Coordinates of C-alpha atoms in Angstrom, one line a residue:
M1 CA -20.8 1.3 -5.3
E2 CA -21.1 -1.3 -8.0
R3 CA -18.7 -4.4 -6.5
S4 CA -16.4 -4.7 -9.0
N5 CA -15.4 -0.9 -8.9
R6 CA -14.6 -1.1 -4.9
I7 CA -11.6 -0.2 -3.2
V8 CA -10.4 -3.3 -1.5
A9 CA -6.2 -2.2 -1.3
V10 CA -4.3 1.0 -1.2
G11 CA -0.5 0.5 -0.9
L12 CA 2.9 1.7 -0.8
L13 CA 4.6 -0.4 -3.2
C14 CA 8.5 -0.1 -3.8
Q15 CA 10.0 -0.3 -8.0
R16 CA 10.8 -4.8 -6.5
D17 CA 7.0 -4.6 -5.6
L18 CA 6.2 -3.6 -8.9
E19 CA 8.3 -6.2 -11.3
V20 CA 7.2 -8.5 -8.7
L21 CA 2.8 -7.6 -9.7
G22 CA 4.2 -7.5 -13.0
A23 CA 2.8 -5.2 -16.4
G24 CA -0.5 -6.6 -15.7
F25 CA -0.6 -4.1 -12.5
K26 CA -1.6 -1.2 -14.3
R27 CA -2.9 1.0 -10.9
A28 CA 0.6 2.2 -9.8
Y29 CA 0.3 6.2 -9.2
P30 CA 3.9 7.4 -8.4
V31 CA 4.5 9.8 -5.6
E32 CA 7.7 12.3 -6.5
N33 CA 7.7 14.7 -3.3
V34 CA 7.7 11.9 -0.4
S35 CA 7.7 14.2 2.2
C36 CA 4.4 15.0 2.6
F37 CA 3.8 11.2 3.4
D38 CA 6.1 11.8 6.1
H39 CA 3.4 11.7 9.1
L40 CA 1.7 8.9 7.4
L41 CA 4.4 6.3 7.6
K42 CA 5.9 7.7 10.9
A43 CA 1.9 6.5 12.1
I44 CA 2.3 3.0 10.2
D45 CA 5.6 2.2 11.9
A46 CA 3.8 3.6 15.7
A47 CA 0.8 1.1 14.8
E48 CA 3.2 -2.0 13.9
A49 CA 5.2 -0.7 16.8
Q50 CA 2.0 -1.3 19.6
S51 CA 0.8 -4.7 17.0
P52 CA 1.0 -7.5 19.4
G53 CA 2.1 -9.8 16.7
E54 CA 2.3 -10.3 13.4
P55 CA -1.2 -11.4 11.5
E56 CA -2.3 -15.2 11.7
Q57 CA -1.8 -16.3 7.9
G58 CA -5.5 -16.2 5.9
S59 CA -7.1 -14.4 8.6

């Protein structure tokens, strides 16, 4: 895969996050039926709860 086309992040953002990112952020895809993400959100919450602490800045 060409380096400039590789995926570097996937995230769940709220409207405020998009406003902070600004008009230059073009690849946001709205999610209308969020119930299909319930299992994913629960897994993320569980992983965070098991985490030993906050990630170090700059790593």
